[in-house]
Amino acid sequence: MEDISNIEKDILNLILDNIYNGVYLADGEGRTIYVNKTFEEMSGIPLRDLKDKKLYDLVYKYKYFTGSATLIVLQTKKHATATYRTITNKNFLVKGKPIFDNNGNIKYVVNTIWDLTNIIYNDSIDLDTVKNFKLPANNLISSNKRMNDVIDMAIKIAPTDCTTLIMGETGSGKSLLAEIIHNLSPRKNFPFIKINCAAIPESLIESELFGYESGAFTGASIKGKKGLIEMANNGTLFLDEISELPYHLQSKILFFLQDKEFIKVGGQKPTKSNVRIISASNKDLYKLTKEGKFRDDLFYRLNVVTLHIPSLKERHEDIPLLTKHFLEKFNIKYNFNKTISEEVIDLFIKKNWEGNIRELENTIERIVLLSKTEYIQLEDIKRLNIDNILHNIKNTGKLQDILNDVERQILQTEKISGKTTREIAKTLGISQSKVVRLLQKHNIM
Ligand SMILES: Nc1ncnc2c1ncn2[C@@H]1O[C@H](COP(=O)(O)OP(=O)(O)O)[C@@H](O)[C@H]1O
Ligand SMILES: [Mg+2]
């Protein structure tokens, strides 16, 4: 910026301070050079607190941020996206871009920032249901080109109301992305409500979604009940595993998408709700329509914009990043200070990860919990034999604890393999409602 005249500098500052996004500039060593006014305002952190400090220290020493796109860019020398929380309790989505000098070294990292912070929704009507369907706050990181393109697209369509379909293998980040889209939209201070169409028994989905009028059926509450569509008013309804929505309810959702109104179970008159629909599927919906298992008219309605999340094996470069990210997460959670050898990371890069990021996350949690040494090496992994659940069972302690552990691991393995609750029920020879109960008991999502 040396040869810019003063007038041009003023104009540059005027622009930078008045654009909608936060801007955060760091040098090739990760030292903070500049943030714009928008960043100061949205974070509540003044430039003077950050200037000349290294991102590494801001994250690990001063704890200003729980993560950093700059650090990922410096590590991978590529564009990167990260979401994180600030010390002032804000949630940010950051896209970082490297600027290279003539020798191919990173000279600057330019970060563009979006505010994902929302005011937590509180509703006295059915707080428990809303709470149950809210996703835990989780951070997204990626330096993969395709994933960054998907995020760019998500940023573009988020402020619109357009119906969005997210496709991707189980555990690849569909739910996380849906929540980010909601938090990037003007609807972010209204509810984000998630319903997993595969987890709720068929007989209950209709009344969960649409609610019922008083006395709609025996056992129905006298007051009637609001459905999730009504509770999501002004917000976003996330229909997860939409392929599992029973055929007759597919038409009811289609009518809702067309008219923005619906009729409660046992009701006569239509109710209105202003809801944006995001749906997700790990099955090929197009193929299902060809097989007559999914209504094609609904498919075309849902699929105004489709975001395809690449599977973890299609983005190897994210594996070391994610491994370190989760290692840190579980070190904090369990109060450890464990590290992982490069050999283990290499093994992870080669692994197939059918359960994608969820499987990687669960694997690291188990390793952190069960490894006996601080420094986790290949032998530890072999000893833990992560592919064989029985080897993970601690054979000490009370019988009930051991059985509990086995139960949890079996369900986790089934869920990771991408099966629906209906399919798990069939495999294990138990009822679907029991599967749902057990998944809830063990907190498996
Ligand atoms: N890019 C990412 N970076 C970090 N964590 C991620 C990322 N994508 C997904 N996760 C985590 O992986 C797990 C599975 O993601 P989720 O969105 O539930 O997958 P899906 O809905 O596709 O099954 C969650 O714990 C989520 O927070
Ligand atoms: Mg999901």
PDB file of N, CA and C in Angstrom, residues 23 41 48 89 263 283 285 294 345:
ATOM      1  N   VAL A  23     -13.759  -7.473   7.675  1.00  0.00           N
ATOM      2  CA  VAL A  23     -12.532  -7.790   6.950  1.00  0.00           C
ATOM      3  C   VAL A  23     -11.400  -7.885   7.976  1.00  0.00           C
ATOM      4  N   GLU A  41     -17.280  -3.685  14.983  1.00  0.00           N
ATOM      5  CA  GLU A  41     -18.660  -3.584  15.464  1.00  0.00           C
ATOM      6  C   GLU A  41     -19.280  -4.958  15.659  1.00  0.00           C
ATOM      7  N   ARG A  48      -7.142  -2.229  18.258  1.00  0.00           N
ATOM      8  CA  ARG A  48      -5.946  -2.089  19.114  1.00  0.00           C
ATOM      9  C   ARG A  48      -5.697  -3.331  19.974  1.00  0.00           C
ATOM     10  N   ASN A  89     -18.679 -13.879  22.514  1.00  0.00           N
ATOM     11  CA  ASN A  89     -19.839 -14.729  22.273  1.00  0.00           C
ATOM     12  C   ASN A  89     -20.553 -14.518  20.952  1.00  0.00           C
ATOM     13  N   ILE A 263     -53.452 -27.924   6.580  1.00  0.00           N
ATOM     14  CA  ILE A 263     -54.584 -28.223   7.470  1.00  0.00           C
ATOM     15  C   ILE A 263     -54.118 -29.198   8.543  1.00  0.00           C
ATOM     16  N   LYS A 283     -29.828 -40.198   0.220  1.00  0.00           N
ATOM     17  CA  LYS A 283     -30.191 -41.089  -0.886  1.00  0.00           C
ATOM     18  C   LYS A 283     -30.424 -40.256  -2.125  1.00  0.00           C
ATOM     19  N   LEU A 285     -32.435 -38.797  -4.552  1.00  0.00           N
ATOM     20  CA  LEU A 285     -33.876 -38.574  -4.665  1.00  0.00           C
ATOM     21  C   LEU A 285     -34.351 -38.724  -6.106  1.00  0.00           C
ATOM     22  N   PHE A 294     -40.626 -41.643  -4.613  1.00  0.00           N
ATOM     23  CA  PHE A 294     -40.669 -40.256  -4.160  1.00  0.00           C
ATOM     24  C   PHE A 294     -41.384 -39.449  -5.235  1.00  0.00           C
ATOM     25  N   ILE A 345      -2.178 -39.865  11.429  1.00  0.00           N
ATOM     26  CA  ILE A 345      -2.883 -38.990  10.488  1.00  0.00           C
ATOM     27  C   ILE A 345      -2.797 -39.557   9.066  1.00  0.00           C
TER      28      ILE A 345
END
